[in-house]
GROMACS .gro file of C-alpha atoms in nm:
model
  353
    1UNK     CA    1  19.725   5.145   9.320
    2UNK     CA    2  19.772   5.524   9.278
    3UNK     CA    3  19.451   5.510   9.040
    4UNK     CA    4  19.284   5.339   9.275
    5UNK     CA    5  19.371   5.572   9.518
    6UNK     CA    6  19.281   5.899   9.399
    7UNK     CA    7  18.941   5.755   9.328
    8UNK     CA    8  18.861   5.662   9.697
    9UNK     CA    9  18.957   6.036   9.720
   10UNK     CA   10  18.781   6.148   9.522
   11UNK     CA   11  18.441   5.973   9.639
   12UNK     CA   12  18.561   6.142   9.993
   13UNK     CA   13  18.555   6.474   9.879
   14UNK     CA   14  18.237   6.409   9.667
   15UNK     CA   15  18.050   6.293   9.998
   16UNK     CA   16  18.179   6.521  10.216
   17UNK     CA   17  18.062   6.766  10.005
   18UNK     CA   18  17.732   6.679   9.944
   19UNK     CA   19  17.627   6.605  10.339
   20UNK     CA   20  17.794   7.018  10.397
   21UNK     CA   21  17.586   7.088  10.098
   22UNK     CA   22  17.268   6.898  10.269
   23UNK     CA   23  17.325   7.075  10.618
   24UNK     CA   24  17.340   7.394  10.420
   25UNK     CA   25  17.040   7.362  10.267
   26UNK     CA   26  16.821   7.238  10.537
   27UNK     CA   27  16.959   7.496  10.742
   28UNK     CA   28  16.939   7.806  10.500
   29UNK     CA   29  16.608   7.681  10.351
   30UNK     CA   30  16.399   7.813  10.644
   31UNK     CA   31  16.580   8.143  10.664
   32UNK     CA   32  16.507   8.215  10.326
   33UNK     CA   33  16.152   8.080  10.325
   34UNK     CA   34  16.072   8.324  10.668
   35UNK     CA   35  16.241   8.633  10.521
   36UNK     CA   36  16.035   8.602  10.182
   37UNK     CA   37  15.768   8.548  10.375
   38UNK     CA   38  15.812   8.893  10.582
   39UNK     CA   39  15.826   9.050  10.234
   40UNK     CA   40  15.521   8.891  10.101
   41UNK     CA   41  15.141   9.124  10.062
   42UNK     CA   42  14.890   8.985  10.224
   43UNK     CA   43  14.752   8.858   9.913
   44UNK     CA   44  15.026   8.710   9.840
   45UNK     CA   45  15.122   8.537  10.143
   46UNK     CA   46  14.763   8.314  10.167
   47UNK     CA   47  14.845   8.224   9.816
   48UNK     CA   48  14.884   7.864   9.686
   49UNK     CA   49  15.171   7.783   9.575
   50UNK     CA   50  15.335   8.074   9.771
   51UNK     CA   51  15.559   8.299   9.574
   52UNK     CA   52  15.951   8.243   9.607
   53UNK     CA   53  16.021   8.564   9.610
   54UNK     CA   54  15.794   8.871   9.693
   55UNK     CA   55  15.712   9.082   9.344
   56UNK     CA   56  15.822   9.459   9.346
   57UNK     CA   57  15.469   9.551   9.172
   58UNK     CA   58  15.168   9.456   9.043
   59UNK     CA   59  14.995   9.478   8.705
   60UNK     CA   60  14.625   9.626   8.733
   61UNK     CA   61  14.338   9.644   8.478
   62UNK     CA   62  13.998   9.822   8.557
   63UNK     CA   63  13.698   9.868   8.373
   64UNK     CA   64  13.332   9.968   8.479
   65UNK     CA   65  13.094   9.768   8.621
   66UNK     CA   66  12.765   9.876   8.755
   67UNK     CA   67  12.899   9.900   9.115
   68UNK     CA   68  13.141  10.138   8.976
   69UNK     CA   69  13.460  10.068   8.907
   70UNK     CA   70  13.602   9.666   8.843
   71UNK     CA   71  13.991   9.606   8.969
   72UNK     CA   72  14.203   9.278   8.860
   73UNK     CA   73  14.515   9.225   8.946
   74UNK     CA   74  14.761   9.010   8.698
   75UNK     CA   75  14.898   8.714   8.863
   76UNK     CA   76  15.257   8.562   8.763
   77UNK     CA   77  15.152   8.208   8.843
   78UNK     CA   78  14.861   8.201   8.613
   79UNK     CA   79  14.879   8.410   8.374
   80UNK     CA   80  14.554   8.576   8.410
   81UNK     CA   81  14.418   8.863   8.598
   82UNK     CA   82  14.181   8.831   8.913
   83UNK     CA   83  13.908   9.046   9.037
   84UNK     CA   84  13.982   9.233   9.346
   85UNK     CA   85  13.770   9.493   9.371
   86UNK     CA   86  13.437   9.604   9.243
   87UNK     CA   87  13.340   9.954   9.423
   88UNK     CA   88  13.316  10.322   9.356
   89UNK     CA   89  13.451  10.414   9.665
   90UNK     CA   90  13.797  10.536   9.628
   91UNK     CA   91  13.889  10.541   9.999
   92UNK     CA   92  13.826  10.186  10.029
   93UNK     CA   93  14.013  10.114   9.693
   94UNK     CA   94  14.310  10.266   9.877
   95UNK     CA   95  14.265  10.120  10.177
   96UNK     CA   96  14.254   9.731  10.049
   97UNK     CA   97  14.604   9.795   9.838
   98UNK     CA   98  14.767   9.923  10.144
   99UNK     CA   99  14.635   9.593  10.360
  100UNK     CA  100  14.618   9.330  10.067
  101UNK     CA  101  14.877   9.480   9.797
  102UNK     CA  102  15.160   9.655  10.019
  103UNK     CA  103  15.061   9.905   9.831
  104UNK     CA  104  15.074  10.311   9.953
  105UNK     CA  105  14.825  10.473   9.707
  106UNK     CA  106  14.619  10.794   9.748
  107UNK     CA  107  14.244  10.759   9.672
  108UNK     CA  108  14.347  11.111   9.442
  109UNK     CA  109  14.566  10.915   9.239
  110UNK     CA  110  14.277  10.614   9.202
  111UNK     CA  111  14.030  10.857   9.072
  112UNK     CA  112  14.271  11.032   8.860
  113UNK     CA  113  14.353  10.673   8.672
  114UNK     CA  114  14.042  10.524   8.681
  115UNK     CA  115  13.860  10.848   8.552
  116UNK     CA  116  13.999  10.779   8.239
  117UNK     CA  117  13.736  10.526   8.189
  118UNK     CA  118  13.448  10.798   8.281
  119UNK     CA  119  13.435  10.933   7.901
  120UNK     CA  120  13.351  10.588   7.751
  121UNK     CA  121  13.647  10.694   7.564
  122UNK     CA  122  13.796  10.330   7.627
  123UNK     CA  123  13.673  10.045   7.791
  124UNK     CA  124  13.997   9.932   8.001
  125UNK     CA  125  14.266  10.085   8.175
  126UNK     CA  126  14.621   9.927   8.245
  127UNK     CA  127  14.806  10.046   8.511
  128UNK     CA  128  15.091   9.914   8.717
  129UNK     CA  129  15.238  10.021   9.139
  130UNK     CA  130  15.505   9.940   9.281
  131UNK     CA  131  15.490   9.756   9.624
  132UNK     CA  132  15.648   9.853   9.925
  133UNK     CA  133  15.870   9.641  10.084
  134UNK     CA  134  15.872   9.733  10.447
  135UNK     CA  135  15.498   9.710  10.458
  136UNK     CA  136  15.511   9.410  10.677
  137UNK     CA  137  15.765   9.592  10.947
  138UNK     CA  138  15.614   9.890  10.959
  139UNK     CA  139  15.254   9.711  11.049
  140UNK     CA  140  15.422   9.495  11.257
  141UNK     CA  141  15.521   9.789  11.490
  142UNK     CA  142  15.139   9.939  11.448
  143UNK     CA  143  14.942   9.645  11.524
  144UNK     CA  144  15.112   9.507  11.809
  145UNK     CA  145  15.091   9.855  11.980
  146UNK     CA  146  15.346   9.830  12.223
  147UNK     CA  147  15.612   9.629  11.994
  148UNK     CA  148  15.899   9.929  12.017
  149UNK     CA  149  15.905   9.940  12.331
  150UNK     CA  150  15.898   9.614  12.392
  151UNK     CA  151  16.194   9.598  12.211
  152UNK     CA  152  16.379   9.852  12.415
  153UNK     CA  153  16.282   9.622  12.724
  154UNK     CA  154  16.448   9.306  12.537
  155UNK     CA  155  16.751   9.463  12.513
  156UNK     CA  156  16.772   9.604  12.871
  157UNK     CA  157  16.689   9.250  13.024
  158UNK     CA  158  16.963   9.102  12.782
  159UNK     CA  159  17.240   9.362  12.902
  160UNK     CA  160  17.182   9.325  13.262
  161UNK     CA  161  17.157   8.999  13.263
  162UNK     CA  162  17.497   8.991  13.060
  163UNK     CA  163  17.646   9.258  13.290
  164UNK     CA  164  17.538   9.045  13.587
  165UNK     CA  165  17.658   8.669  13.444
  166UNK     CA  166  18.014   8.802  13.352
  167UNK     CA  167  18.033   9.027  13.672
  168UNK     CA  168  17.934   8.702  13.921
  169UNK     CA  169  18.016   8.381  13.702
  170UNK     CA  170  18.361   8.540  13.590
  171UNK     CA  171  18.481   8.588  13.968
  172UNK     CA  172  18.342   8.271  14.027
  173UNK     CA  173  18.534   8.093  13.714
  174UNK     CA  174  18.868   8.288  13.830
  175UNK     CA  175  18.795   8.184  14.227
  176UNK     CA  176  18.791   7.783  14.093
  177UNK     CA  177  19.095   7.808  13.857
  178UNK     CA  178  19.349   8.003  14.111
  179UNK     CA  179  19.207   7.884  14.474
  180UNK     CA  180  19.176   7.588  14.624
  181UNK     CA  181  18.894   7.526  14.888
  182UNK     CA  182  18.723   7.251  15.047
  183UNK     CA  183  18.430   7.093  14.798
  184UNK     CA  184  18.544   7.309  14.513
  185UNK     CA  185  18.456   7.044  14.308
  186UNK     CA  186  18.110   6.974  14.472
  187UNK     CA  187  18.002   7.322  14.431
  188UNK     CA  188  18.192   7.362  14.060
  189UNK     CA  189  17.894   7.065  13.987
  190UNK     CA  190  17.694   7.268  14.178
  191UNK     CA  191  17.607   7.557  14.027
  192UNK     CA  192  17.572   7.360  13.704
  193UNK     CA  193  17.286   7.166  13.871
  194UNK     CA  194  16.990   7.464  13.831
  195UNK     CA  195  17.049   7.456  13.465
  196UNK     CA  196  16.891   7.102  13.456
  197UNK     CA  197  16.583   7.245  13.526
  198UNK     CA  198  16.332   7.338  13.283
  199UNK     CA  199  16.319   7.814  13.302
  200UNK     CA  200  15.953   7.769  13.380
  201UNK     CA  201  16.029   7.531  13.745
  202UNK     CA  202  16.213   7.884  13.816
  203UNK     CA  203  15.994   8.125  13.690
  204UNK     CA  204  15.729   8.003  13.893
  205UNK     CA  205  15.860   8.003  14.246
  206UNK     CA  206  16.037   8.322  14.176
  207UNK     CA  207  15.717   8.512  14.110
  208UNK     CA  208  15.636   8.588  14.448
  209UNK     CA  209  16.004   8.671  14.505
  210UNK     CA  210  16.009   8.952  14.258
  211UNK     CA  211  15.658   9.076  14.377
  212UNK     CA  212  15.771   9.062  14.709
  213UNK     CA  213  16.076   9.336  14.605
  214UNK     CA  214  15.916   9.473  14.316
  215UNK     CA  215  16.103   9.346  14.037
  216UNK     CA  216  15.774   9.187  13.881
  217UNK     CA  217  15.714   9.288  13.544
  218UNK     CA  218  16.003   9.467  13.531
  219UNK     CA  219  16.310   9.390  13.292
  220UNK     CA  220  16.520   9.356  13.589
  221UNK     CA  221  16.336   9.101  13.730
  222UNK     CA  222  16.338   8.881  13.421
  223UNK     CA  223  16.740   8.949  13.441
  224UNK     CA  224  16.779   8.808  13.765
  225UNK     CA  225  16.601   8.486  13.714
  226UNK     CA  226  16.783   8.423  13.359
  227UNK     CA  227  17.132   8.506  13.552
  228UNK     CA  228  17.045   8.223  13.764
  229UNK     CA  229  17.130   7.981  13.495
  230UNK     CA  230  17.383   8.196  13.323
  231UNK     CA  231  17.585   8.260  13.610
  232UNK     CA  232  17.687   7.859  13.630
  233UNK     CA  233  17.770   7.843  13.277
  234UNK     CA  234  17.977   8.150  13.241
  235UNK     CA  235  18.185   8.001  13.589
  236UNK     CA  236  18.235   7.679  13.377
  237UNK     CA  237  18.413   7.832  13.057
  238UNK     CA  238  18.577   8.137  13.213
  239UNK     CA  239  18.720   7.869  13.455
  240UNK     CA  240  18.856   7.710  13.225
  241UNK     CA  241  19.004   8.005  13.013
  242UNK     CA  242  19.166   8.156  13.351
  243UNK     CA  243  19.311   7.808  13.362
  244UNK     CA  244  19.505   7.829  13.059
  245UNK     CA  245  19.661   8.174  13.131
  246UNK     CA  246  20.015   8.096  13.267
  247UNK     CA  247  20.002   8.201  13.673
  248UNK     CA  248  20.363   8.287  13.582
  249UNK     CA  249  20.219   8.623  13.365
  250UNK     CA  250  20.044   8.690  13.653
  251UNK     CA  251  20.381   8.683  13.870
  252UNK     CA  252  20.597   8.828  13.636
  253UNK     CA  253  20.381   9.135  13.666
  254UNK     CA  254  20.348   9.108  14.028
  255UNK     CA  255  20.774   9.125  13.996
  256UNK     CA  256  20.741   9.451  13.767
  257UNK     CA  257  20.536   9.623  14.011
  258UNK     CA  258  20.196   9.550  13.947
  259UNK     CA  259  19.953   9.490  14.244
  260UNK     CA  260  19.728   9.222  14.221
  261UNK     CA  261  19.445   9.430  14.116
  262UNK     CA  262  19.611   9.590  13.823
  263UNK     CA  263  19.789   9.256  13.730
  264UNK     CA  264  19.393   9.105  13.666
  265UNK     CA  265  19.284   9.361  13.448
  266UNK     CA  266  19.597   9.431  13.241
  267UNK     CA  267  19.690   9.064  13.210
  268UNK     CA  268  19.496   8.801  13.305
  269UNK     CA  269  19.169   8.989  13.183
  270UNK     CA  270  19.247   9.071  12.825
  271UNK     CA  271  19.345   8.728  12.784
  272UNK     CA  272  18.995   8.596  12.928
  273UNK     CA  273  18.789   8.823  12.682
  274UNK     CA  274  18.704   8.540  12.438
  275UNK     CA  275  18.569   8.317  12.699
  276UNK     CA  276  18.396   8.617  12.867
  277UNK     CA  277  18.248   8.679  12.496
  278UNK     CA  278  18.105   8.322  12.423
  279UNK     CA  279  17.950   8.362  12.806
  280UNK     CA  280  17.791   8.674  12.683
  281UNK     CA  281  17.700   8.532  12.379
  282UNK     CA  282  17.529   8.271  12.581
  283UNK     CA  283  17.382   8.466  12.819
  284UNK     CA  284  17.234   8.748  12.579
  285UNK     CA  285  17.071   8.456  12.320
  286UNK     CA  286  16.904   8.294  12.637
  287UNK     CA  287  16.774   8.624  12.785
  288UNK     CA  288  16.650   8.723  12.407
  289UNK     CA  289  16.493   8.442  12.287
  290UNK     CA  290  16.286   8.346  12.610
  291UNK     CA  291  15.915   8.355  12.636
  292UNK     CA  292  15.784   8.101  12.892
  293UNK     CA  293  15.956   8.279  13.177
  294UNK     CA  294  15.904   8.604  13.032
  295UNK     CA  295  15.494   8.537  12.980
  296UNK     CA  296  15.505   8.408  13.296
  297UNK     CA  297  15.722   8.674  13.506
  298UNK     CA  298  15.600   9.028  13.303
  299UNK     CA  299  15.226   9.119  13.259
  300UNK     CA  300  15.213   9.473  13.160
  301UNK     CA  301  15.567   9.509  13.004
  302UNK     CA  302  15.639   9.228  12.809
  303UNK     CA  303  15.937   9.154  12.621
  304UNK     CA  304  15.949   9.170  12.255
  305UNK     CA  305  15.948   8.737  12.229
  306UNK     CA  306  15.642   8.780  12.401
  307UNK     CA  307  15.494   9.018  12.170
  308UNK     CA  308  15.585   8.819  11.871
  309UNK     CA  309  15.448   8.500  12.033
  310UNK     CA  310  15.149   8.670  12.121
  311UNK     CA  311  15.138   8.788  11.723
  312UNK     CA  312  15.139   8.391  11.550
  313UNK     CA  313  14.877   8.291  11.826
  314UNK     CA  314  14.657   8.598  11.892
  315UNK     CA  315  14.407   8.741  11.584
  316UNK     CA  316  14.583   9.032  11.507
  317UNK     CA  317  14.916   8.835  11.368
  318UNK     CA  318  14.887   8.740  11.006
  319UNK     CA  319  15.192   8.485  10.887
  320UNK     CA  320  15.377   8.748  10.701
  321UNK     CA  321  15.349   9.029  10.954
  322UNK     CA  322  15.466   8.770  11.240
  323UNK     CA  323  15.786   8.692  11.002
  324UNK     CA  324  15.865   9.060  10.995
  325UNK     CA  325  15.828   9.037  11.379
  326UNK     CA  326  16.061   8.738  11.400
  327UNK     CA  327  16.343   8.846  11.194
  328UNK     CA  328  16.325   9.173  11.383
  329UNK     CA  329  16.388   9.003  11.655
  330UNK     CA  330  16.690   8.764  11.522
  331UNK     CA  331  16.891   9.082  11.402
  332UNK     CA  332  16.999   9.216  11.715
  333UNK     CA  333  17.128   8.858  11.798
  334UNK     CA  334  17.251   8.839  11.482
  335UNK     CA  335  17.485   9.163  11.511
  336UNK     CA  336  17.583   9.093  11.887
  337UNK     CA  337  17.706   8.773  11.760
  338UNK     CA  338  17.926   8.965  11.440
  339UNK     CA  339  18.045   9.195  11.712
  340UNK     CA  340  18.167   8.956  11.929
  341UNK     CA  341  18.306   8.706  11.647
  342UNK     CA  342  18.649   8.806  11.666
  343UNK     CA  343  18.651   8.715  12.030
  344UNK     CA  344  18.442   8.332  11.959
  345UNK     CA  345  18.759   8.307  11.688
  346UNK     CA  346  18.986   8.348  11.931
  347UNK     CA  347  18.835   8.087  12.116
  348UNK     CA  348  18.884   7.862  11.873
  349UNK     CA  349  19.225   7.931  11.807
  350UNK     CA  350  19.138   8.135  11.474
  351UNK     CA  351  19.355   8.440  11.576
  352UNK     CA  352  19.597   8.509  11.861
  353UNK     CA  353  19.588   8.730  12.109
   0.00000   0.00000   0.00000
């Protein structure tokens, strides 16, 4: 029955979209919760429930005490203020709204407001900041000292290591799809076989290797081991790209005048870029988002993983300062992967070349 019909089809589409809309959310749930949570204060990050959304400022009300000078804060959640402070030191009040509050004040502009209440003129004083935002970032960078140029280091290690996968594994991947040699298939398994074990099982012998030639501890050395596995892959899927380019482009240049040389990298290359991007891709996600090889293999100069493991374990880490550490280190993932879309598209037949 038609009816019947375009009900079933209905209950389809229904399903179908509620499991996308499931994946969605348990997918996009923890990206939202971790960048709220590198916006968060201090305060408000230990808080229970924690906020959805980081505030933009805060409400205040002082009034003496016989310490000095009593601080509450207003809190959303309740509906009440809390006592923060109860000093008459101004440099500290400063101090604990930069930490706690996110807050860049002046201990000039705390004794201009709260001297107000000096006179006995009045016996409160409302006042509201605003927050800064990229609090979180900023410490981030301070606290874990050497964080910037740890960064620098990350990226290096991911180049080379790039530069060195696409310059060995692509030859490689064109050397299986054109030639045929004896146990091409044996070593085509072959240099898949190293990726089965666990980056650490390398790491470790390869330790006194890099010591030996003095790539220890430097982001060279940390390339070298993470080609090892990234060579093998990027054979596998530029072999099969070079596969599907036509030898018969390759000849008809050949016919036009081409040499071999020129007829790789004016045809057969181009064609190749999208596999030679989702190698990259691979290759620059695995060489970013390591830390076991790279606590293991850098002592001195570690990458920026390392720092931001070393952040969520070590004292000086507080949750929302390691989030601002750990979407620092997604973005530069996150735009190699934008820049290279257009090539992954390809791949998958999205545009043309």
């Amino acid at each position: 029955m038609p009816v019947n019909r375009s009900v079933k089809k209905l209950i389809q589409k229904t399903t179908f979209l509620i499991l996308i809309a499931t994946i969605l959310f348990f997918i996009l749930t923890p990206i939202f919760f971790l960048t709220s949570l590198s916006f968060l204060s201090s305060r408000e990050a230990y808080q229970f429930p924690l906020p959805i959304l980081p505030s933009l400022k805060s409400e205040f009300v002082a009034e003496k005490s016989e310490k000095g000078y009593l601080i509450s804060i207003y809190e959303p959640s309740t509906g009440e203020y809390e006592s923060i402070l109860d000093t008459n030191k101004f440099e500290k009040m400063s101090t604990y709204f930069r930490r706690e509050l996110s807050i860049y004040t002046s201990p000039e502009k705390l004794k201009e407001i709260l001297s107000q209440l000096d006179n006995g003129d009045i016996e409160k004083v409302h006042f509201t900041m605003r927050k800064s935002l990229w609090h979180n970032y900023k410490t981030f960078f301070k606290v874990t000292g050497n964080a910037k140029a740890a960064l620098i280091r990350s990226i290096q290690t991911a180049l080379v290591t790039i530069l060195i996968s696409l310059t060995l594994g692509g030859m490689a991947g064109y050397a299986f799809a054109r030639f045929s040699f004896k146990g091409k298939e044996q070593l085509r398994f072959g240099i898949l076989f190293v990726r089965m074990f666990p980056a650490v099982t390398i790491a470790l012998p390869m330790v006194i290797l890099l010591a030996k030639y003095g790539f220890y501890d430097r982001p060279v050395g940390l390339s070298l081991v993470y080609s090892v596995g990234s060579i093998g892959l990027t054979a596998w899927i530029t072999a099969s790209i070079f596969m599907g380019i036509g030898i018969e482009l390759e000849e008809a240049a050949q016919v036009f005048g081409a040499n071999k040389l020129q007829t790789f990298f004016k045809i057969t290359l181009p064609l190749a870029f999208p596999g030679l991007a989702a190698s990259s891709m691979y290759a620059f996600i695995g060489a970013w988002n390591d830390t076991v090889s790279a606590l293991i293999l850098t002592q001195s100069k570690p990458t920026f993983a390392v720092v931001v493991y070393k952040a969520l374990i070590g004292s000086t880490g507080k949750i929302n300062l390691t989030a601002a550490g750990a979407l620092t280190m997604a973005f530069p993932a996150v735009v190699f992967t934008l820049f290279i879309r257009k090539y992954i598209n390809q791949m998958w037949g999205g545009v043309k070349v």
